[in-house]
Amino acid sequence: AQSVAQPEDQVNVAEGNPLTVKCTYSVSGNPYLFWYVQYPNRGLQFLLKYITGDNLVKGSYGFEAEFNKSQTSFHLKKPSALVSDSALYFCAVRDPTGNQFYFGTGTSLTVIP
Amino acid sequence: NAGVTQTPKFQVLKTGQSMTLQCAQDMNHNSMYWYRQDPGMGLRLIYYSASEGTTDKGEVPNGYNVSRLNKREFSLRLESAAPSQTSVYFCASSVTPGHQETQYFGPGTRLLVL
């Protein structure tokens, strides 16, 4: 079965420091991995995705994610956090055999001024 | 270009009442999806429509029905609401159902069933 795990419910980081939001996955076949961000009372917004190619994927708002096949991870990173990055972040994996997305439980990121 | 729109934004129902959640997209996407979001559980797929004229069950379809009215619109119906259906409902769309396709989400409908 396909699944995604986000081991941290909450991540706090000081403004200007680098941030990492962790994601690990379990999938049969080649993984298609996505990161979404959700601001309060809003829908999910697409940040970036890994389909194939370079293990380092660059996305919106200065975010990037590193695909690591051996560790089955797809951690989201940003070199310098902004207060405006505070939001709920979801990792998702696409089922290569069907039509479903499988979402993680979300990580709440708080950037402290 | 409004993207994905959902109505209503918020609804309160009594147990046993019925209602339909509306979703429309203006991006000419072929595929549409309904999710529910519950605390600590992420998003779970209720139903999806890979293309106009087709619908399929997702992970948690019980208690729901859907209609793909046309290419733009995909509605979700609760025939007899239950408190367990209290949730935030998101509609999404993608160009195709392909595995690499990004899904674009609406703003959500908050539903409270008393």
XYZ file of C-alpha atoms in Angstrom:
227
model
C 0.000 0.000 0.000
C 1.099 3.539 -0.686
C 1.655 5.858 2.258
C 3.340 9.026 3.360
C 4.648 9.870 6.806
C 5.384 13.286 8.215
C 7.018 12.495 11.543
C 6.767 16.013 12.991
C 3.414 17.586 13.784
C 5.069 20.906 14.578
C 8.306 22.567 13.520
C 9.509 25.868 14.957
C 12.357 27.821 13.418
C 13.748 31.301 13.877
C 13.392 33.777 11.052
C 16.455 33.705 8.833
C 17.440 30.189 9.823
C 17.232 27.240 7.435
C 14.145 25.069 7.721
C 13.454 21.420 7.006
C 10.101 19.668 6.979
C 10.465 15.910 6.818
C 8.598 13.391 4.685
C 9.110 9.696 4.083
C 7.138 7.555 1.709
C 6.258 3.991 0.872
C 5.188 3.241 -2.659
C 5.279 0.404 -5.140
C 7.153 1.418 -8.242
C 8.468 4.857 -9.115
C 7.286 7.532 -6.710
C 5.668 10.771 -7.776
C 6.072 13.117 -4.830
C 4.519 16.475 -4.110
C 4.611 19.221 -1.495
C 1.651 21.487 -0.812
C 1.226 24.403 1.601
C -1.997 25.431 3.314
C -2.493 28.856 4.838
C -5.275 29.344 7.414
C -8.768 29.001 5.952
C -7.365 28.451 2.475
C -7.060 25.534 0.092
C -3.831 23.724 -0.595
C -1.324 25.416 -2.849
C 1.180 23.470 -4.926
C 4.838 24.057 -4.030
C 6.847 21.510 -5.986
C 6.969 17.968 -7.255
C 9.432 15.220 -8.073
C 8.701 13.053 -11.080
C 12.110 12.050 -12.380
C 15.533 13.532 -12.970
C 17.531 15.654 -10.518
C 17.137 14.675 -6.920
C 16.993 18.342 -5.877
C 13.737 19.941 -6.949
C 13.198 23.687 -6.789
C 9.741 25.122 -6.299
C 7.735 28.192 -5.410
C 8.658 30.813 -2.780
C 12.293 29.657 -2.529
C 11.447 26.145 -1.358
C 13.263 23.067 -2.545
C 13.052 19.377 -1.783
C 15.563 16.577 -1.935
C 14.527 13.161 -3.176
C 16.501 10.353 -1.549
C 15.601 6.967 -2.944
C 17.714 4.928 -0.536
C 16.119 6.603 2.480
C 12.684 6.881 0.805
C 12.541 10.503 1.836
C 11.482 13.767 0.252
C 12.298 16.503 2.754
C 11.245 20.092 2.120
C 13.884 22.756 2.706
C 14.434 26.469 2.558
C 17.765 28.197 3.215
C 16.325 31.178 5.087
C 12.878 31.066 6.706
C 10.431 33.971 6.610
C 7.637 34.667 9.082
C 5.265 34.455 6.115
C 6.298 30.807 5.609
C 4.303 29.900 8.731
C 1.639 27.482 7.502
C 0.646 23.827 7.320
C 2.724 21.728 4.929
C 1.587 18.493 3.332
C 3.644 15.883 1.573
C 1.810 13.670 -0.910
C 2.629 10.667 -3.050
C 0.825 9.746 -6.190
C -0.194 6.140 -6.602
C 1.574 5.026 -9.806
C -1.001 2.290 -10.328
C -4.113 4.389 -9.937
C -5.507 7.851 -9.596
C -5.137 8.608 -5.925
C -2.984 11.018 -4.013
C -1.963 9.888 -0.547
C -1.366 12.797 1.798
C 0.652 12.946 4.968
C -0.941 14.239 8.135
C 0.681 17.643 7.754
C 3.392 19.571 9.592
C 2.641 22.931 11.129
C 5.569 25.278 10.561
C 5.970 28.325 12.761
C 8.670 30.851 11.941
C 9.518 32.940 14.978
C 10.459 36.575 14.383
C -9.359 32.927 -14.202
C -10.850 31.947 -10.846
C -9.303 28.468 -10.728
C -11.320 26.094 -8.556
C -14.338 27.544 -6.769
C -16.517 25.919 -4.120
C -19.879 26.786 -2.632
C -20.914 27.192 0.069
C -17.962 28.271 2.205
C -19.619 27.144 5.407
C -22.694 25.058 6.239
C -24.384 23.765 9.367
C -26.654 20.739 9.024
C -28.712 18.672 11.393
C -28.269 14.909 11.429
C -30.291 13.373 8.623
C -30.441 16.461 6.442
C -29.112 16.387 2.909
C -27.043 18.860 0.978
C -24.937 19.234 -2.133
C -21.493 20.797 -2.242
C -20.725 22.487 -5.509
C -17.385 22.721 -7.261
C -16.429 24.329 -10.547
C -13.154 24.874 -12.371
C -12.388 27.160 -15.281
C -9.017 25.716 -16.247
C -10.405 23.225 -18.783
C -9.149 20.360 -16.649
C -10.357 16.851 -17.362
C -10.068 15.382 -13.875
C -11.737 16.453 -10.658
C -11.569 15.218 -7.068
C -13.303 15.528 -3.711
C -11.319 15.254 -0.467
C -12.136 15.640 3.177
C -9.683 17.020 5.681
C -9.859 15.996 9.319
C -7.466 16.986 12.101
C -4.469 14.683 12.334
C -5.493 12.725 9.252
C -4.407 14.788 6.310
C -6.608 14.721 3.231
C -8.523 11.639 2.190
C -10.002 11.080 -1.235
C -13.772 10.606 -1.310
C -14.520 10.348 -5.023
C -12.872 11.386 -8.235
C -13.757 11.852 -11.870
C -10.937 11.062 -14.261
C -12.848 12.582 -17.149
C -16.293 13.894 -17.975
C -18.815 11.102 -17.704
C -16.829 8.929 -15.299
C -16.676 8.770 -11.516
C -14.892 6.398 -9.169
C -14.682 5.784 -5.452
C -11.716 6.915 -3.452
C -10.584 5.960 -0.004
C -13.690 7.042 1.987
C -16.795 7.044 -0.273
C -19.419 5.787 2.185
C -22.217 8.266 2.811
C -21.470 10.337 -0.295
C -22.492 10.503 -3.913
C -21.062 12.568 -6.739
C -22.135 13.920 -10.092
C -19.869 15.120 -12.857
C -22.381 17.521 -14.343
C -20.147 18.620 -17.204
C -16.454 19.214 -17.723
C -16.450 22.214 -15.389
C -18.595 21.028 -12.490
C -18.327 18.196 -9.987
C -20.768 18.061 -7.083
C -20.696 16.077 -3.852
C -23.945 15.061 -2.177
C -24.608 13.987 1.365
C -27.973 12.220 1.346
C -28.351 11.855 5.113
C -25.721 13.791 7.008
C -24.089 12.298 10.095
C -21.901 13.973 12.738
C -18.971 11.885 11.449
C -19.186 13.889 8.227
C -18.237 17.085 10.032
C -15.122 18.068 8.157
C -13.573 20.472 5.695
C -14.221 19.437 2.118
C -11.872 20.319 -0.712
C -12.435 20.023 -4.407
C -9.438 19.746 -6.725
C -8.794 19.423 -10.439
C -5.953 18.394 -12.727
C -5.347 18.474 -16.447
C -5.448 14.695 -16.675
C -5.501 11.882 -14.140
C -1.856 11.208 -14.958
C 0.545 10.391 -12.173
C 2.692 13.440 -12.652
C -0.157 15.894 -12.814
C -0.448 18.600 -10.201
C -3.817 18.957 -8.531
C -5.197 22.445 -7.930
C -7.413 22.944 -4.910
C -10.403 25.109 -4.120
C -10.739 27.126 -0.893
C -12.799 24.480 0.893
C -16.248 24.072 2.436
C -16.489 23.785 6.212
C -19.343 21.493 7.177
C -20.682 21.049 10.693
C -23.243 18.305 11.300
C -25.066 18.571 14.599
